[in-house]
Short mmCIF file of C-alpha atoms in Angstrom, two decimals:
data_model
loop_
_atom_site.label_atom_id
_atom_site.label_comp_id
_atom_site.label_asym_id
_atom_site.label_seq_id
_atom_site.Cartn_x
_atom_site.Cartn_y
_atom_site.Cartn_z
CA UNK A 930 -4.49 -33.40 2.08
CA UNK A 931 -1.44 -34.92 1.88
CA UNK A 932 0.44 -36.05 5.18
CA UNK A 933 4.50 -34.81 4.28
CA UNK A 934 3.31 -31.38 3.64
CA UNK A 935 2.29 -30.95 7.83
CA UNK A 936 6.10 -33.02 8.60
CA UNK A 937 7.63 -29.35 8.30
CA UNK A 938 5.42 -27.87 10.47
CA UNK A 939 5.99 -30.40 13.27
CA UNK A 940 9.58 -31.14 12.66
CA UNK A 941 10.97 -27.92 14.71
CA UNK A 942 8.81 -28.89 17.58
CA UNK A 943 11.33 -32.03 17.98
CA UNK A 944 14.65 -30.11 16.87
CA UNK A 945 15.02 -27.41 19.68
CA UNK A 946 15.91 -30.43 22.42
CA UNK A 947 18.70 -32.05 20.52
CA UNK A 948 20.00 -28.37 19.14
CA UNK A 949 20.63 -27.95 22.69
CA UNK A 950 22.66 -30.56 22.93
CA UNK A 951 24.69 -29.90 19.99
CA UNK A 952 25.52 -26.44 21.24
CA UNK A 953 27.11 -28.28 24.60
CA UNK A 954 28.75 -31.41 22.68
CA UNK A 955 30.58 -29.77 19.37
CA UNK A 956 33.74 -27.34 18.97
CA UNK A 957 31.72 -23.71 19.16
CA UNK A 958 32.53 -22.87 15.91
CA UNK A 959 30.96 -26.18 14.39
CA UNK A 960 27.90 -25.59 16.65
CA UNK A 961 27.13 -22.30 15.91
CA UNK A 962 27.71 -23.27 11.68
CA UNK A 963 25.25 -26.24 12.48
CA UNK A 964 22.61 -24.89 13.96
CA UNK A 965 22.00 -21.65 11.83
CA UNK A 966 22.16 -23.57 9.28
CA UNK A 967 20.23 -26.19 10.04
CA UNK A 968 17.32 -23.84 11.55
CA UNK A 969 17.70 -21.43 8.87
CA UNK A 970 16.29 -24.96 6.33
CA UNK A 971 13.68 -25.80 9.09
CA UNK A 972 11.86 -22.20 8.40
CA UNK A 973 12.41 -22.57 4.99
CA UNK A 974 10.68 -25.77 4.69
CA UNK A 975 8.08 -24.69 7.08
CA UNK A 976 7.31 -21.61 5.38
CA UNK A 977 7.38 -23.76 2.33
CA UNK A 978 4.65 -26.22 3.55
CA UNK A 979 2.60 -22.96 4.63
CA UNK A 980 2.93 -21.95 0.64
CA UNK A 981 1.70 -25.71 -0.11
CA UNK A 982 -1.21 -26.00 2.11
CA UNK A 983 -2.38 -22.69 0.44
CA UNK A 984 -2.15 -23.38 -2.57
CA UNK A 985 -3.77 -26.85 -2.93
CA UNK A 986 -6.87 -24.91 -0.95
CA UNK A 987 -6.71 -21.93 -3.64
CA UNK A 988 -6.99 -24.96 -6.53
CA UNK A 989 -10.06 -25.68 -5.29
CA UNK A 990 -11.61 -22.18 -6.28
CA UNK A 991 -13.29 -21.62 -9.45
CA UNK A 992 -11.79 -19.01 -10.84
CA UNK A 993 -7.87 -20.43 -9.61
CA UNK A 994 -9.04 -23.09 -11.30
CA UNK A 995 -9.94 -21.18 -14.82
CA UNK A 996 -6.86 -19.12 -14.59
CA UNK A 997 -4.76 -22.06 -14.36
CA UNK A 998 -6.62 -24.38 -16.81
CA UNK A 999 -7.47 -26.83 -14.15
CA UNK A 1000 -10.56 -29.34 -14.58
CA UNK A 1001 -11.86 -29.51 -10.75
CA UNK A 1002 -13.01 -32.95 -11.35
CA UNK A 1003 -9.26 -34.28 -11.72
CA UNK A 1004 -8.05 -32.51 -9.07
CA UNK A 1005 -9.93 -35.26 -6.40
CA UNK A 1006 -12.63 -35.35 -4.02
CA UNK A 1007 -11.96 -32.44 -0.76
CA UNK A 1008 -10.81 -33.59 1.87
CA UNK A 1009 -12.14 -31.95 5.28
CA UNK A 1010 -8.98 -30.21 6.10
CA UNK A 1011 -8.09 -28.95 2.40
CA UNK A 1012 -10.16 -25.95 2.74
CA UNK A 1013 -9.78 -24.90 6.99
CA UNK A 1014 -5.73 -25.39 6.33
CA UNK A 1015 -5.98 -23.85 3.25
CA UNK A 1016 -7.15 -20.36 4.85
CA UNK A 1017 -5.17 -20.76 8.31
CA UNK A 1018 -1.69 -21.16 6.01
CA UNK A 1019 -3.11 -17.90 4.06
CA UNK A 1020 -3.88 -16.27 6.73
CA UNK A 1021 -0.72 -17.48 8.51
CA UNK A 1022 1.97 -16.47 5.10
CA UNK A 1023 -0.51 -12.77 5.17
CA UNK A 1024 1.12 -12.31 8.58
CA UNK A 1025 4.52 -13.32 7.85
CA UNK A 1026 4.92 -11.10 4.83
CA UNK A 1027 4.10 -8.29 7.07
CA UNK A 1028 6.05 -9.81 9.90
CA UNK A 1029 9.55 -10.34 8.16
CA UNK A 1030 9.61 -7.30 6.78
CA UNK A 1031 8.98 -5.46 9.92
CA UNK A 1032 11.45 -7.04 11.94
CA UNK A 1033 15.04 -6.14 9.33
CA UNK A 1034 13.42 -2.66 9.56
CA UNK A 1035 13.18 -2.46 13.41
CA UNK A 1036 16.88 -3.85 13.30
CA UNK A 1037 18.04 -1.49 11.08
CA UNK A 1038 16.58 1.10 12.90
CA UNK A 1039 18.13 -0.20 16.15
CA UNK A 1040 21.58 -0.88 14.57
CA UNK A 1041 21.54 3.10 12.96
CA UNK A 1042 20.29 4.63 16.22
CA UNK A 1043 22.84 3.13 18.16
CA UNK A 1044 25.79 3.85 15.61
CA UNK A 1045 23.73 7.65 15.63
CA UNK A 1046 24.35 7.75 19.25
CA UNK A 1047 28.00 6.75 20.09
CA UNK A 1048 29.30 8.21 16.62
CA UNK A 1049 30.20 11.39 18.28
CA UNK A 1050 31.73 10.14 21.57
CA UNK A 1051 35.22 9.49 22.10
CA UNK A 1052 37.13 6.34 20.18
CA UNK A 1053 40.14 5.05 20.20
CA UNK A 1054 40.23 2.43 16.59
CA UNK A 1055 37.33 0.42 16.71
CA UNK A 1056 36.56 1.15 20.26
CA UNK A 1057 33.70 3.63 21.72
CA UNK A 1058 33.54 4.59 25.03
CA UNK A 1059 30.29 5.91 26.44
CA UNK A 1060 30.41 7.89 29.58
CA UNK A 1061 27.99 5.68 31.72
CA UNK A 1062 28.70 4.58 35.01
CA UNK A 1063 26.96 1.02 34.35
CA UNK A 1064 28.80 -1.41 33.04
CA UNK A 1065 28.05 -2.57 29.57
CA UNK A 1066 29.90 -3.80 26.31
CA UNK A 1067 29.49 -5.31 23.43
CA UNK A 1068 29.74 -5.36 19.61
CA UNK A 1069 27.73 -3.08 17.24
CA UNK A 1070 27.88 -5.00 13.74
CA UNK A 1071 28.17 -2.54 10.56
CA UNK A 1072 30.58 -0.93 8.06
CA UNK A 1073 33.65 -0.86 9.96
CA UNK A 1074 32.06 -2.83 13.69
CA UNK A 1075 32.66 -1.26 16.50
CA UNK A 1076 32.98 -2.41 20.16
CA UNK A 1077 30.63 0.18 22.77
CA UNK A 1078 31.97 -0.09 26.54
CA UNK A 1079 30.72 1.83 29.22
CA UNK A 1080 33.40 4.23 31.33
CA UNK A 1081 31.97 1.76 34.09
CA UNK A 1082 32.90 -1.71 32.52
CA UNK A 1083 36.30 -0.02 31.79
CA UNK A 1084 36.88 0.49 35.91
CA UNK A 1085 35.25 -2.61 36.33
CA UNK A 1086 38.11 -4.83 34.70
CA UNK A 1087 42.03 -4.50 34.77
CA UNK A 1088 44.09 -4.25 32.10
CA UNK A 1089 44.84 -7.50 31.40
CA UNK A 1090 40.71 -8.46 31.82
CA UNK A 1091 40.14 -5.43 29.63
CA UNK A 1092 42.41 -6.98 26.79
CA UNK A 1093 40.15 -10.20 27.26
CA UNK A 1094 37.02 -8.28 26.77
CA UNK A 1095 38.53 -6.15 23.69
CA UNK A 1096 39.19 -9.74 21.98
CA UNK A 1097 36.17 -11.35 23.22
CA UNK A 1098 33.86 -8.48 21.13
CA UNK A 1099 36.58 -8.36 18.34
CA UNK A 1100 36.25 -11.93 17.70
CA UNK A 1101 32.24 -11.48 17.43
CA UNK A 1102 33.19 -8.67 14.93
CA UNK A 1103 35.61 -10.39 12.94
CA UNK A 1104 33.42 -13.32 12.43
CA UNK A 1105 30.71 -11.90 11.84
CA UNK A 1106 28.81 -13.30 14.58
CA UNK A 1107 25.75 -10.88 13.88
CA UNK A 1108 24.53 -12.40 11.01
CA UNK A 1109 24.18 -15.98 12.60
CA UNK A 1110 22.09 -14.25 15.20
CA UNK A 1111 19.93 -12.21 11.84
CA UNK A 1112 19.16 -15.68 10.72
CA UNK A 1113 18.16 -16.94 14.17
CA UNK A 1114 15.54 -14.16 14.38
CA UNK A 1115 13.99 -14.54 10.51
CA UNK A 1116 13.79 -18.30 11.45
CA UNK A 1117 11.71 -17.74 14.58
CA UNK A 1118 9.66 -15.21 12.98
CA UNK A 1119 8.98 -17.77 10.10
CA UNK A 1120 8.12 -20.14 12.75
CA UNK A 1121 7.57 -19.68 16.25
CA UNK A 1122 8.93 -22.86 17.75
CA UNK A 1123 12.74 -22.16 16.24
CA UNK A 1124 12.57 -19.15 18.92
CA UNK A 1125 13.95 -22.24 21.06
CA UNK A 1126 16.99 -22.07 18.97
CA UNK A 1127 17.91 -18.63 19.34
CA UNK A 1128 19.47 -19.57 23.26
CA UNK A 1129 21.71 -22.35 21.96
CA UNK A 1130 22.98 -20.09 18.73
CA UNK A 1131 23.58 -17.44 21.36
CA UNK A 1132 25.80 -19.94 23.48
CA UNK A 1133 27.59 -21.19 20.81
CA UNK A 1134 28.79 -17.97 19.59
CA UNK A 1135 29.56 -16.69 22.87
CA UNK A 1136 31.62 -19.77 23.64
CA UNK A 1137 33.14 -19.39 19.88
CA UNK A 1138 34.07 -15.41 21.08
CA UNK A 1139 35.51 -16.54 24.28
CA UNK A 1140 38.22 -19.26 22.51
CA UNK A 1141 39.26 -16.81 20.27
CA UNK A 1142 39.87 -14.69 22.94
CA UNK A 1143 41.37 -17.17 25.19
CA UNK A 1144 43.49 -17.98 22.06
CA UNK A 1145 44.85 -14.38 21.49
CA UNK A 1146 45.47 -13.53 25.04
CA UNK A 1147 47.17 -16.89 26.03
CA UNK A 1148 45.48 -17.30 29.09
CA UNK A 1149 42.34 -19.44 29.50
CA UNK A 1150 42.44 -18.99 33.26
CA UNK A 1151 42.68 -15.10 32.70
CA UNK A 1152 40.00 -15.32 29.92
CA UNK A 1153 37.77 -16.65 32.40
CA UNK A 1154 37.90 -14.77 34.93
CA UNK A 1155 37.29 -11.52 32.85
CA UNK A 1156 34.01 -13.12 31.85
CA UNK A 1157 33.47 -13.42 35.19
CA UNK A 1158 34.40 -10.56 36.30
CA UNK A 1159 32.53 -8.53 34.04
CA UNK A 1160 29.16 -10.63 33.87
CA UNK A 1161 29.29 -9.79 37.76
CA UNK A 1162 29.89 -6.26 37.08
CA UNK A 1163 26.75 -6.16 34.83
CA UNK A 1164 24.37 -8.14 36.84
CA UNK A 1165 24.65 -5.48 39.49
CA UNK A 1166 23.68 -2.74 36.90
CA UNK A 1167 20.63 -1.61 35.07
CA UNK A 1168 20.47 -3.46 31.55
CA UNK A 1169 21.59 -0.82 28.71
CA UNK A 1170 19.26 -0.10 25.96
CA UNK A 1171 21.18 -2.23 23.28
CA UNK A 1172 20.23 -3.90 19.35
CA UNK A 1173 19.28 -7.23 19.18
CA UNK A 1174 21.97 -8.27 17.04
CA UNK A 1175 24.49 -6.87 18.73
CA UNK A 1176 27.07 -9.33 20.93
CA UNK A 1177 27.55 -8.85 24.40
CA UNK A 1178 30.73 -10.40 27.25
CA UNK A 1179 28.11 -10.96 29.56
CA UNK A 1180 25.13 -12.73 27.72
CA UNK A 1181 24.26 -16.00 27.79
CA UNK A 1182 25.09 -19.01 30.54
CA UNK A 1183 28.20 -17.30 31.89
CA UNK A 1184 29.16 -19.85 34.80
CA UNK A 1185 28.67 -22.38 32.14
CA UNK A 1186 31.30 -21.04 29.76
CA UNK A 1187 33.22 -19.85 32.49
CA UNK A 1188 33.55 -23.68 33.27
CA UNK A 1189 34.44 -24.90 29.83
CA UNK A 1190 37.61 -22.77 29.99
CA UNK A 1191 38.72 -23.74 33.21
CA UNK A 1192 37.97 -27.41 32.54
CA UNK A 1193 39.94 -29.53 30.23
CA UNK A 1194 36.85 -29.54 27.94
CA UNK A 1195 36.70 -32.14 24.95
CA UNK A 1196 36.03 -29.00 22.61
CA UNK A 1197 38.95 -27.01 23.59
CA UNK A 1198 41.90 -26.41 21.43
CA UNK A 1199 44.51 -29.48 21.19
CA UNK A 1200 41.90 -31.58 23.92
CA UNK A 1201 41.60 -35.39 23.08
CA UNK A 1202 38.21 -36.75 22.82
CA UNK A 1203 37.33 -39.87 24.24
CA UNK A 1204 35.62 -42.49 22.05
CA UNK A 1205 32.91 -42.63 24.33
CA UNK A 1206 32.41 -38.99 24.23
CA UNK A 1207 32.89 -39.13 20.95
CA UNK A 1208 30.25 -41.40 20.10
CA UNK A 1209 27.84 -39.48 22.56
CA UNK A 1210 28.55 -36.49 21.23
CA UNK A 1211 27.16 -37.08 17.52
CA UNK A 1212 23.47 -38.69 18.50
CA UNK A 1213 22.39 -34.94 19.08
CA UNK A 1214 23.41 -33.82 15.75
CA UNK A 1215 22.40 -36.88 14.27
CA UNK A 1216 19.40 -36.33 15.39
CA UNK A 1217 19.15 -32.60 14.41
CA UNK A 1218 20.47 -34.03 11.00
CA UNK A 1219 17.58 -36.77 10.86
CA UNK A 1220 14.97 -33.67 11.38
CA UNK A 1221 16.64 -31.37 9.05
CA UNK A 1222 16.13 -34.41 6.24
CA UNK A 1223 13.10 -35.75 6.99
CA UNK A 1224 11.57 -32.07 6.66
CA UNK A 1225 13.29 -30.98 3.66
CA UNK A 1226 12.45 -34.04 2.34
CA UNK A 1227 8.62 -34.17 3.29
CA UNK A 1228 8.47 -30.19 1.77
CA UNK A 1229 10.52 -31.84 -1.63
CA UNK A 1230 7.38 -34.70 -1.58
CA UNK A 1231 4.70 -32.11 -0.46
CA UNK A 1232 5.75 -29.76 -3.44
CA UNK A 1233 6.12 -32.63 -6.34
CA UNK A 1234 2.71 -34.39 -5.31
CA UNK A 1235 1.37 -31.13 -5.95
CA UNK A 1236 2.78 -30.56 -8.94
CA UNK A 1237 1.63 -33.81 -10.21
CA UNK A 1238 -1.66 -33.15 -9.02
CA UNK A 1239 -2.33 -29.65 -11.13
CA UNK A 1240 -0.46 -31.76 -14.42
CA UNK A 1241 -3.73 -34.55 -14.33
CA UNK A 1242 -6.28 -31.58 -13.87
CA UNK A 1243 -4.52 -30.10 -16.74
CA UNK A 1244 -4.71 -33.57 -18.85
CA UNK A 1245 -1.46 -33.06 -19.39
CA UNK A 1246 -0.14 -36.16 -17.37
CA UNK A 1247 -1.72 -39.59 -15.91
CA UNK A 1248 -1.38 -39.92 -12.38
CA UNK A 1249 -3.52 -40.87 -9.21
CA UNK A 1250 -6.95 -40.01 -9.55
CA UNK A 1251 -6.85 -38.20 -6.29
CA UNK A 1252 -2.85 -36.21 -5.99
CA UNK A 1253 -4.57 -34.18 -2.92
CA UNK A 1254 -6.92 -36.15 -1.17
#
């Protein structure tokens, strides 16, 4: 079989480190743009070298082979693997068709419950209030968002943290912060080692929610300390039953974002960068960049080799006598 088609499979294993590092070095907007994108191609190309490996096993069968006017002859000698990696991809694309589709519904089922249960409750706008003496907020995406808050996070905060939270969820909302997070959780179902990416898309957009904020208010010292504030108010509460794609104040490394607005941080608004920084700062992505390519790329090779392959069994085009071996 040939070698670039397993580079896809491997490739995430090496991305998650450096994707960490990109979340702490670039502006939080950049970062969280980056890495969706970037992991959204990885199970793509993945998935893609699953579809491959399959495929150049099913060749191999006599009556693939008659339905596709294939002479078996041309197609090579077997190699060991062709036919063990040819069922373990099958088996392994069997359970993500079942898989993908299983997870948007259980989503969508979360997101309408939810929207089904604090529909009828008191709003003011785009704001819901549920009577609950823990505290809890956080963005429900859909058609218009909304921002849930517990009676409890509301007496939790003053008014001037409350404002900070309002913008904090509104800027999740108005971004559309859910759908970076719906392409986070296809990737890791597509493959399971991108599930390390979900933590540093998650920071990202919760340090992207908290500039915005900070921007609106005015106040970055005031900003942070209703992130503060409130993460404190949570941790000493039950967790709420919440969707997965819904944004939340309180998730993610909260004394580490707290510290990025209080610091004069090389990401923030108007900071200057040092060169040294700088030049520090782009090895992760270059390095996230380098395994982005290089698996693409391997998939691209992967697929035409194949192709190239069935075209000589065909006799429809010269080529190496052995495309797959």
């Amino acid at each position: 079989m040939i070698y670039a088609v397993w580079i896809p499979l491997v490739v995430p294993l090496l991305a998650v480190p450096a994707a960490r590092r990109v979340a702490e070095c670039r502006s939080p907007r950049a970062a969280a743009w980056i890495l969706t994108a970037l992991t959204l191609v990885l199970a793509l190309s993945s998935t893609a070298a699953l579809g491959l490996l399959a495929l150049a096993g099913a060749l191999r069968l006599p009556f693939v082979a008659a339905l596709g006017h294939l002479s078996p002859p041309l197609l090579g000698r077997d190699s060991p693997t062709t036919v063990p990696a040819a069922v373990v991809a099958a088996v392994a694309l069997t359970a993500l068709a079942a898989a993908v589709p299983h997870r948007i519904r259980r989503h969508v089922r979360e997101l309408r419950a939810a929207r089904r249960q604090f529909g009828g409750g008191p709003s003011a706008g785009d704001l819901w209030v549920r009577q609950d003496d823990r505290p809890e907020a956080y963005a429900l995406p859909g058609r218009p968002g909304r921002i849930v808050v517990s009676s409890g996070m509301l007496r939790s905060l003053s008014a001037p943290e409350r404002e900070v939270l309002f913008a904090h969820e509104r800027a999740h909302l108005a971004h559309g912060h859910h759908a970076f997070l719906a392409v986070a959780e296809l990737a890791s179902v597509l493959h399971p080692a991108l599930h390390g990416l979900r933590t540093p898309i998650d920071y990202a957009l919760e340090r992207w929610a908290d500039e915005s904020a900070a921007l609106t208010t005015g106040d970055r010292t005031l900003t942070a300390r209703a992130i503060a504030r409130a993460a404190l108010a949570a941790h000493t509460a039950d967790a709420c039953a919440r969707p997965r794609l819904s944004l939340m104040v309180t998730a993610g490394p909260v004394p580490r974002r707290v510290s990025a607005l209080l610091a004069t941080h090389p990401t923030a608004p108007g900071a200057r960068r040092p060169r040294p920084w700088v030049v520090v700062s782009l090895l992760p992505a270059s390095v996230l960049l380098m395994c982005v390519t290089l698996s693409t790329a391997a998939a691209v090779e992967a697929a035409t080799d194949l192709h190239t392959g069935i075209e000589i069994a065909q006799g429809e085009a010269p080529g190496r006598p052995d495309p797959l071996g």
